[in-house]
Tab-separated table of C-alpha atoms in Angstrom:
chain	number	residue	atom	x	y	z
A	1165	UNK	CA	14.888	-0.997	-11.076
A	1166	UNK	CA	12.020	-0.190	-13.413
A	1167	UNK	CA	9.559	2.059	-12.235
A	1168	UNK	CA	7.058	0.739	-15.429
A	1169	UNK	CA	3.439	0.596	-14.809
A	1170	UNK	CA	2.678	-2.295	-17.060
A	1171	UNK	CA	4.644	-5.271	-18.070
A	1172	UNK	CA	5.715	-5.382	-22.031
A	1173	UNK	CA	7.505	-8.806	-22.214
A	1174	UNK	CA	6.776	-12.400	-21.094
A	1175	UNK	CA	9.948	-13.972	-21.144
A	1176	UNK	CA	8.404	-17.235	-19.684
A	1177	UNK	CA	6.507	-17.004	-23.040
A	1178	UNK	CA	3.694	-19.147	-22.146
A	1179	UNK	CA	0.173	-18.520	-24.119
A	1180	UNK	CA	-2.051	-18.377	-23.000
A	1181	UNK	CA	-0.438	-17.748	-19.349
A	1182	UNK	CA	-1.794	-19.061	-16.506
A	1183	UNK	CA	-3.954	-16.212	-14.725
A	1184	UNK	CA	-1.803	-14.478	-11.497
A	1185	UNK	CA	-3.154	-13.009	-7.962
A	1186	UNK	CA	-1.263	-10.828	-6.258
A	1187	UNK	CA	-1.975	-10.206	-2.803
A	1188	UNK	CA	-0.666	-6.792	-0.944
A	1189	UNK	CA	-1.182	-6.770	2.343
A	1190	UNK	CA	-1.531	-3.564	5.150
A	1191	UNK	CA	1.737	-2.142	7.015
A	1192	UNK	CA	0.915	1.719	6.521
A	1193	UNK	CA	4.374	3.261	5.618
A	1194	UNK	CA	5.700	0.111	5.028
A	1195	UNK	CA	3.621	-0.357	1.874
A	1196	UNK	CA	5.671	1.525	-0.382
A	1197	UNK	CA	7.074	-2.008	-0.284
A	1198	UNK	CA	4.329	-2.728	-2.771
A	1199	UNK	CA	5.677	-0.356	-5.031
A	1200	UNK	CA	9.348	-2.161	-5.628
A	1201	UNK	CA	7.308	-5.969	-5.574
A	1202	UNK	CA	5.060	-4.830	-8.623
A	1203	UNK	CA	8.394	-3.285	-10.235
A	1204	UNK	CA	10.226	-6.393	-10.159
A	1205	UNK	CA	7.398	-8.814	-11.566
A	1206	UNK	CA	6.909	-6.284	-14.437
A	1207	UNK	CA	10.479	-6.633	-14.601
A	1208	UNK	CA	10.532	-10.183	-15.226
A	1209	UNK	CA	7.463	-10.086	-17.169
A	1210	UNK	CA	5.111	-11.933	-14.598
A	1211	UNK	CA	1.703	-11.235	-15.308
A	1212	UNK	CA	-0.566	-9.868	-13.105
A	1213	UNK	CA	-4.408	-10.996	-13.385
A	1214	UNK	CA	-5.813	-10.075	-10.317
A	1215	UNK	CA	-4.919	-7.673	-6.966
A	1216	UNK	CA	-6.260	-8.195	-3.368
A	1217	UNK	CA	-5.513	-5.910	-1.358
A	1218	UNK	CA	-6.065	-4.115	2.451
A	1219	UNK	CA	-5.627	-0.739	3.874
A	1220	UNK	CA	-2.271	0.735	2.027
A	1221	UNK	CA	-2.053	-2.561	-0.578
A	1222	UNK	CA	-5.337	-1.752	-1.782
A	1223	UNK	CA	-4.252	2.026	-2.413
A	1224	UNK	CA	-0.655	1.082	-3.966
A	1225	UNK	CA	-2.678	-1.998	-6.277
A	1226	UNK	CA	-5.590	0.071	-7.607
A	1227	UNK	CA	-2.912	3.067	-8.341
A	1228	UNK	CA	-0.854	0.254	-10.579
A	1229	UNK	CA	-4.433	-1.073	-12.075
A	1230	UNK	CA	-5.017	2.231	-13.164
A	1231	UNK	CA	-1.974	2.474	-14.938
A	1232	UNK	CA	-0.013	5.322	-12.633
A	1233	UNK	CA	2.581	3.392	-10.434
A	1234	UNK	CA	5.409	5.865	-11.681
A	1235	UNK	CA	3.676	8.812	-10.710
A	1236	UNK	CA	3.099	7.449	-7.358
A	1237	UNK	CA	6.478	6.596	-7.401
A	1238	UNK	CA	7.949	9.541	-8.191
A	1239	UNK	CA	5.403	11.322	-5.483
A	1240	UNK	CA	6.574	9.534	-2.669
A	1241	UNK	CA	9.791	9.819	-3.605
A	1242	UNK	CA	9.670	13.245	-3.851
A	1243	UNK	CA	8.203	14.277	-0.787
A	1244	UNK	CA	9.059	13.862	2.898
A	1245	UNK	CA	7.047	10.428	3.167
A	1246	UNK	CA	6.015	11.979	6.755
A	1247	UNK	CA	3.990	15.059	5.162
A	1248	UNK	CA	1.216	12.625	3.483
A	1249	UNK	CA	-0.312	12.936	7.164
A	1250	UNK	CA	-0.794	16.606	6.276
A	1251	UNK	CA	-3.236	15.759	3.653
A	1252	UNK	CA	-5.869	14.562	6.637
A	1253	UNK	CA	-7.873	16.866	8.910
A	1254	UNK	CA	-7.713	16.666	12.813
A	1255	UNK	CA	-11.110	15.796	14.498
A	1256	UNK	CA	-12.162	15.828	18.057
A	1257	UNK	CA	-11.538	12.661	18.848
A	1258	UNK	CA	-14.983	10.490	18.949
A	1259	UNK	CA	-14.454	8.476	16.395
A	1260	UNK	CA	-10.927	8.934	15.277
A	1261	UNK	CA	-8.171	11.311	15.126
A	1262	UNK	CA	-8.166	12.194	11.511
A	1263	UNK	CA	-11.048	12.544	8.909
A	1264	UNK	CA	-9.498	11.475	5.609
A	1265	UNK	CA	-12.779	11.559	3.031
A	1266	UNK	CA	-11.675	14.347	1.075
A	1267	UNK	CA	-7.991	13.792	1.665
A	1268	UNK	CA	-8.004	9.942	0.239
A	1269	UNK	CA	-9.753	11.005	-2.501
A	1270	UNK	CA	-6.963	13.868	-3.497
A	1271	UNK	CA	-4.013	11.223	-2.704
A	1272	UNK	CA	-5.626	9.044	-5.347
A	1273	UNK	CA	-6.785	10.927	-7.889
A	1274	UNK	CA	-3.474	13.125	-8.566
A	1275	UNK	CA	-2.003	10.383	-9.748
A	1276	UNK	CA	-5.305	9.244	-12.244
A	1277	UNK	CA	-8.915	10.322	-13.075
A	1278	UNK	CA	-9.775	6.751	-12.628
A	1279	UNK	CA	-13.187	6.704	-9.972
A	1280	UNK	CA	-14.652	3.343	-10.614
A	1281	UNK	CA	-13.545	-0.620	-9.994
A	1282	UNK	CA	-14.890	-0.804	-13.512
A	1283	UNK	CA	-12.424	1.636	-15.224
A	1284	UNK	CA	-9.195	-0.149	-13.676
A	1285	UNK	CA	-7.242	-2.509	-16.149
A	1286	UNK	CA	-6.769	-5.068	-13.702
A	1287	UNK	CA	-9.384	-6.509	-11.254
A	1288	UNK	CA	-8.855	-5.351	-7.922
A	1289	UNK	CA	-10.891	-6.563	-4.132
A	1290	UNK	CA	-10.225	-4.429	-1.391
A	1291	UNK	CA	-11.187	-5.692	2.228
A	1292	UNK	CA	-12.480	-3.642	4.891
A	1293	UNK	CA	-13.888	-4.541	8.206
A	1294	UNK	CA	-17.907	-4.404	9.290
A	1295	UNK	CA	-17.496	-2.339	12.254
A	1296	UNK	CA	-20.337	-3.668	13.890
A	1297	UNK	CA	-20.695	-7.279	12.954
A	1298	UNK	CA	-16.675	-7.455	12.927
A	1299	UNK	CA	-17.373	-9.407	9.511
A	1300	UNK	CA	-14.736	-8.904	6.409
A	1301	UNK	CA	-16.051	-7.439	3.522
A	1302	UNK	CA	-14.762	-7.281	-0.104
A	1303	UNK	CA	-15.324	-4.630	-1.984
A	1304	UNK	CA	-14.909	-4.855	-5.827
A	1305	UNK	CA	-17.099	-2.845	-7.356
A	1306	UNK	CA	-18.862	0.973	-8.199
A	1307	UNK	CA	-17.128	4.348	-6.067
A	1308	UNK	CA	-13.174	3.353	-6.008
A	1309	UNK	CA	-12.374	6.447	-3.693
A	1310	UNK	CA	-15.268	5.694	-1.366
A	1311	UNK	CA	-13.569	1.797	-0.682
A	1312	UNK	CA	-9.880	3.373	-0.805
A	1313	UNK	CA	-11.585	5.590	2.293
A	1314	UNK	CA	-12.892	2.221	3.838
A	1315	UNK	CA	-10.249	0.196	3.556
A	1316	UNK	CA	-7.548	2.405	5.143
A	1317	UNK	CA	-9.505	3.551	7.879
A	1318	UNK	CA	-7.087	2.458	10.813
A	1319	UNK	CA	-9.229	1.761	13.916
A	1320	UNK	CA	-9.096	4.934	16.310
A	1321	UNK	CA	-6.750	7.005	13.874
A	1322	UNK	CA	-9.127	7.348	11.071
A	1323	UNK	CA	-12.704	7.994	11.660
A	1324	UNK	CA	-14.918	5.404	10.493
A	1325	UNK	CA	-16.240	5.101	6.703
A	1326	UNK	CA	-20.074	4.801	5.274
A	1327	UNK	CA	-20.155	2.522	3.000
A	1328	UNK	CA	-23.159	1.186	1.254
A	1329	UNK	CA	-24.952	1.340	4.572
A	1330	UNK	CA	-22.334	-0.164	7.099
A	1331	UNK	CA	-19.405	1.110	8.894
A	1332	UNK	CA	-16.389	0.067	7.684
A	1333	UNK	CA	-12.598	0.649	9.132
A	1334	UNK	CA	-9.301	-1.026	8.217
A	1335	UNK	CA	-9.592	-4.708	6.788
A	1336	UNK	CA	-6.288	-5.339	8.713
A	1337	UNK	CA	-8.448	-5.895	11.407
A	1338	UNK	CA	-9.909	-9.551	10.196
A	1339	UNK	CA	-7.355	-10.242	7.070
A	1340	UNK	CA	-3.908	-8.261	6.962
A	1341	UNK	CA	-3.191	-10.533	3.633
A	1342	UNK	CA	-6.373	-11.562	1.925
A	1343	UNK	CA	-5.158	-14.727	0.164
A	1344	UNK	CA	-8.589	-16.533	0.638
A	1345	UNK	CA	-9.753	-13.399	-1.588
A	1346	UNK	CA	-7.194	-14.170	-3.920
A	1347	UNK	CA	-7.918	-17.495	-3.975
A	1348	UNK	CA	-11.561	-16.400	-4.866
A	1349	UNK	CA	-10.498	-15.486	-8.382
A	1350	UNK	CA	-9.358	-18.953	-9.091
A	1351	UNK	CA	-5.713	-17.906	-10.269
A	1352	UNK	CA	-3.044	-20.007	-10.978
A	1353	UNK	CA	-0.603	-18.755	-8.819
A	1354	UNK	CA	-0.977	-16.429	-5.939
A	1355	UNK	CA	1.563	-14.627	-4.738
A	1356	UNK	CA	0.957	-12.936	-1.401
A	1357	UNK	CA	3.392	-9.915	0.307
A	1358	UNK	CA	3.441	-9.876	3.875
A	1359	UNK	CA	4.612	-6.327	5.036
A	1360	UNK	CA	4.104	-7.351	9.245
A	1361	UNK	CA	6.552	-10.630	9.504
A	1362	UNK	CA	8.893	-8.672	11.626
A	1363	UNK	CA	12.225	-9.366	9.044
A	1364	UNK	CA	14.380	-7.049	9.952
A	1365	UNK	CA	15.787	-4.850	7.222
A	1366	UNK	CA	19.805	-5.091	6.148
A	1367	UNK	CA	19.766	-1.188	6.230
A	1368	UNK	CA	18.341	2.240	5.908
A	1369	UNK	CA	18.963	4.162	3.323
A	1370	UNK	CA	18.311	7.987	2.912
A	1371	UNK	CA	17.323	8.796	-0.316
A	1372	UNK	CA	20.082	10.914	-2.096
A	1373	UNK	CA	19.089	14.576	-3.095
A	1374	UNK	CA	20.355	13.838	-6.433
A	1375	UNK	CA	17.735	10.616	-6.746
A	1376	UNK	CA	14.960	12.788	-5.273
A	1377	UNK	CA	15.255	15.404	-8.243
A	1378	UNK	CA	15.861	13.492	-11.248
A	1379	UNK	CA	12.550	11.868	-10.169
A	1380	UNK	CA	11.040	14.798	-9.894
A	1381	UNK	CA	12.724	16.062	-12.821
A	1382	UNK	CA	11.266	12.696	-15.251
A	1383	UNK	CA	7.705	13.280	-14.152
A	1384	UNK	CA	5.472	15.596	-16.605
A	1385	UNK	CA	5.415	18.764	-16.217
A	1386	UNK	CA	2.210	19.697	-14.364
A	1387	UNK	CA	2.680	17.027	-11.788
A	1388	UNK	CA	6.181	18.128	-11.121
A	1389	UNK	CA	4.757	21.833	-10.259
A	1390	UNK	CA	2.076	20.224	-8.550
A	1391	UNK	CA	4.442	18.152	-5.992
A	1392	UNK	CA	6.243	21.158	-5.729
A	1393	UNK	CA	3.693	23.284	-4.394
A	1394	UNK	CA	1.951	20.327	-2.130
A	1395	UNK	CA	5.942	20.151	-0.524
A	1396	UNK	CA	6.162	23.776	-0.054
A	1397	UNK	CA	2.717	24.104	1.568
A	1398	UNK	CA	2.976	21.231	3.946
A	1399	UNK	CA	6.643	22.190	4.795
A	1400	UNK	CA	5.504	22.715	8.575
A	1401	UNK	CA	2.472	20.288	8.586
A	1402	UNK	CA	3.941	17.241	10.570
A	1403	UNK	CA	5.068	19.627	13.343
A	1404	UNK	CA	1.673	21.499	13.610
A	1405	UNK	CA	-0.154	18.284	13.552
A	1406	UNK	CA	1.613	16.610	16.042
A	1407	UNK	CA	1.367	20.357	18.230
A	1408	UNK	CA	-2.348	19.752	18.103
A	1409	UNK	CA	-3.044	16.101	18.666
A	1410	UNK	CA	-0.712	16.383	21.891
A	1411	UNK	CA	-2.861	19.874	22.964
A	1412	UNK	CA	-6.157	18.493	22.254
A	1413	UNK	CA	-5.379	15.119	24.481
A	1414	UNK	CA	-3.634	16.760	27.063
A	1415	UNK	CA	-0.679	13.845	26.511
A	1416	UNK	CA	2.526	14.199	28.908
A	1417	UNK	CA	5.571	14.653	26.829
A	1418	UNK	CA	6.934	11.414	28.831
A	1419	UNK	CA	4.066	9.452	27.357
A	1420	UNK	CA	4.629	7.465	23.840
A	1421	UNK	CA	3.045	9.281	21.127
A	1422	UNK	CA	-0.634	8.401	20.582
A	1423	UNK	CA	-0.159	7.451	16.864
A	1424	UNK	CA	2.645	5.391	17.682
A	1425	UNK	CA	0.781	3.495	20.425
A	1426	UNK	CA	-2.047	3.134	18.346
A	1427	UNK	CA	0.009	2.085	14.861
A	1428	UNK	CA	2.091	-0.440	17.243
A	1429	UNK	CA	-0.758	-1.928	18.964
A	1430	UNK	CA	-2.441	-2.661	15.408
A	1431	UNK	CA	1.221	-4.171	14.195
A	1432	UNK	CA	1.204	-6.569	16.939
A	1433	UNK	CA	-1.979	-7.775	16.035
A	1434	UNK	CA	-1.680	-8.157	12.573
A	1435	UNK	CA	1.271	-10.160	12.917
A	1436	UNK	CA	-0.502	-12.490	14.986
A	1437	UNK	CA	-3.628	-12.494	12.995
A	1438	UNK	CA	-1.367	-13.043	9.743
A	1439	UNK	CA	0.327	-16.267	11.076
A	1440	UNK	CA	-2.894	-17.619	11.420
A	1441	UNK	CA	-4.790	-17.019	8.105
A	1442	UNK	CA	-1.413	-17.720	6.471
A	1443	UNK	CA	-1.039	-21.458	7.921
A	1444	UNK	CA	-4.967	-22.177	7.288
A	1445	UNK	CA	-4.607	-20.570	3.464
A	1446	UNK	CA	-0.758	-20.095	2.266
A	1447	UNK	CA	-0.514	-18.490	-1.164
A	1448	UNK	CA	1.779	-20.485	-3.611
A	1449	UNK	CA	4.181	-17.462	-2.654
A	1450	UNK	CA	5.142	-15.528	0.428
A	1451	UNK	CA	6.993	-12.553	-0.390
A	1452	UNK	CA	8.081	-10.942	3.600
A	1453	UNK	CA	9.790	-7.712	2.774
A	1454	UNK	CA	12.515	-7.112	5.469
A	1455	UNK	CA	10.503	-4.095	6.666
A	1456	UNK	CA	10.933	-5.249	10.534
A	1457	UNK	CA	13.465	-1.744	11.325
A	1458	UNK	CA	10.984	0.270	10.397
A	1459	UNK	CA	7.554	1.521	12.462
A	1460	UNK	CA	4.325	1.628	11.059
A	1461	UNK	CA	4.532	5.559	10.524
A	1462	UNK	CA	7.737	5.781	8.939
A	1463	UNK	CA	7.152	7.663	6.287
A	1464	UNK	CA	9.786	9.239	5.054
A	1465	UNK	CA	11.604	6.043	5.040
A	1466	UNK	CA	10.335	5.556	1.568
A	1467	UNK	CA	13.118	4.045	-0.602
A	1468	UNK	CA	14.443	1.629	1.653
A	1469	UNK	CA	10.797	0.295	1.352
A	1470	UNK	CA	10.509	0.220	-2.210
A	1471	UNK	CA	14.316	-1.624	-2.311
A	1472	UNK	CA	13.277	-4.329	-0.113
A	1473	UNK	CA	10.252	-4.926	-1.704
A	1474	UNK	CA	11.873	-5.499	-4.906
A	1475	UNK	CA	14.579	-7.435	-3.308
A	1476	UNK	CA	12.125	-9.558	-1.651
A	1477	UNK	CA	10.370	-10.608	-5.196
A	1478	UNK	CA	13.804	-10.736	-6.558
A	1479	UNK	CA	14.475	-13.733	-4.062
A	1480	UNK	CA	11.464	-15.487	-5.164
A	1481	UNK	CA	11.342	-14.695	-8.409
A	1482	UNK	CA	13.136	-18.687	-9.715
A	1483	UNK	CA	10.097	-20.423	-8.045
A	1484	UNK	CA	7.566	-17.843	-9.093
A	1485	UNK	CA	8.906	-18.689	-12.956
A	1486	UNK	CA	9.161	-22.458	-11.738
A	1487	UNK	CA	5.147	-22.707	-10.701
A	1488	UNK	CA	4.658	-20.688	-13.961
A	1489	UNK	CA	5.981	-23.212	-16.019
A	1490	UNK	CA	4.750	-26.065	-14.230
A	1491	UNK	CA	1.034	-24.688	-14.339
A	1492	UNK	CA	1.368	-23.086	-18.143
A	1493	UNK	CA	4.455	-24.162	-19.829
A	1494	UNK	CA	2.739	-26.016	-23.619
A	1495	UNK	CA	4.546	-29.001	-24.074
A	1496	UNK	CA	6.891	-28.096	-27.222
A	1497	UNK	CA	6.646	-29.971	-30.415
């Protein structure tokens, strides 16, 4: 598996090609899924024209539009998937749990200096949710790290975001997979990856030690000492933050853990919500991950998410080049 950023073939040779959409939808840790399904249409030389994306898809596509899907890669690989928590500050709880403005921003931007929708190499949307008119809204253009912040603000984890004068949370909330934003762009083909179908997964994996440093090992230098010192100072941070959250609500240690309840709750209605927009706008192709064995805030489950997100393109991938040639093959003379 190719962890590319950009595609440097076309074997379906077809030019012009006809333009591509790629939806990625929300599913928190599952969206390192995202990661392997970009991978494997690089592989195969599928172009991509277009990303639409909510809550964790819009993070993984505009890290891949600006050119930095290895380093990503290699990032999440390399660290204990549950320690990106870490990187977002408890808050008494009015609004949300965790206050992420700062934190989104440094999750982004060690992996590119990219800031703006207008410096990315492919165009991406990103759709959050109106708070208060409960509308969804796209956002495709100026401050990329303020619409990151919007768009993965998970209702009652993450405190809401202000955003060009409205308050905006997780776009999971109206459109989990924002094919009708695809559709927008007028593409060709869209091809859509539902993280939420509920598939369960042929296995987990751990990743090997071995894996874990010769990614570590490939990246350049100064990222490699950075990851290293980001591991080493949020060694203990899961632990502590879980310590707090459970002292500051007062939870009983028979209870289910808040963020679980919370994370859950949202799954079950994005599923249902999905289904819906799905049957009233399908995308040419529905890529479902087998990500069903694994909970919203499995973090550290990171490769098995990447592998079945390849895999899942992989199964696709003869009637992804089929509408491709039916749409853009020239007739040969």
């Amino acid at each position: 598996m190719d962890s590319g950023d950009q595609h440097t073939s076309d074997p379906l040779n077809t030019k012009p090609h006809k333009t591509v959409a790629l939806v990625l939808g929300s599913g928190s840790s599952r969206g390192w899924a995202h990661i392997g399904a970009i991978e494997a249409l690089d592989e195969e030389g599928i172009p991509i024209d277009f990303i639409s994306g909510c809550s964790v898809g819009s993070y993984v596509g505009a890290i891949y539009a600006s050119g930095s899907l290895a380093s990503l890669k290699n990032f999440v690989l390399s660290m204990d998937g549950r320690k990106v928590f870490s990187y977002f500050d408890v808050v008494f709880p009015r609004s949300g749990l965790l206050d992420g403005t700062k934190k989104v921003a440094e999750l982004f931007s060690m992996h590119t200096s990219v800031q703006r929708f207008s410096d990315l190499n492919i165009p991406v949307m990103m759709v959050a949710t109106d708070l208060q008119r409960g509308e969804k809204v796209v956002l495709k253009s100026g401050n990329l790290l303020q619409a990151l912040r919007a768009t993965m603000s998970v209702p009652g984890l993450f405190a809401p975001a202000r955003f060009k004068g409205r308050w905006l949370v997780d776009g999971g909330i109206v459109d989990p997979v924002p094919v009708g934003v695809a559709r927008a762009t007028e593409a060709d083909v869209v091809i859509a990856v539902d993280l939420n179908s509920g598939i369960t997964s042929r296995r987990i994996k751990v990743p090997k030690k071995n894996e874990i440093e010769k990614s570590v090992s490939e990246a350049p230098k100064f990222k490699s000492e950075l990851l290293t010192k980001l591991t080493d100072y949020y060694e203990t941070a899961e632990t502590n933050f879980k310590n707090k959250i459970n002292e500051l609500l007062g939870r009983d240690a028979h209870m289910p853990d808040i963020i679980d309840t919370v994370m859950t709750s949202i799954n079950i209605m994005q599923e249902r919500i999905t289904r819906i927009n799905l049957a009233v706008e399908p995308p040419d192709i529905l890529v479902q991950p087998r990500l069903g064995a694994l909970k919203m805030m499995d973090f550290h489950q990171v490769e098995i998410a990447i592998e079945e997100g390849y895999i899942g393109v992989k199964e696709k991938m003869e009637d992804i080049k089929a509408l491709l040639e039916i749409n853009g093959q020239e007739s040969e003379s």
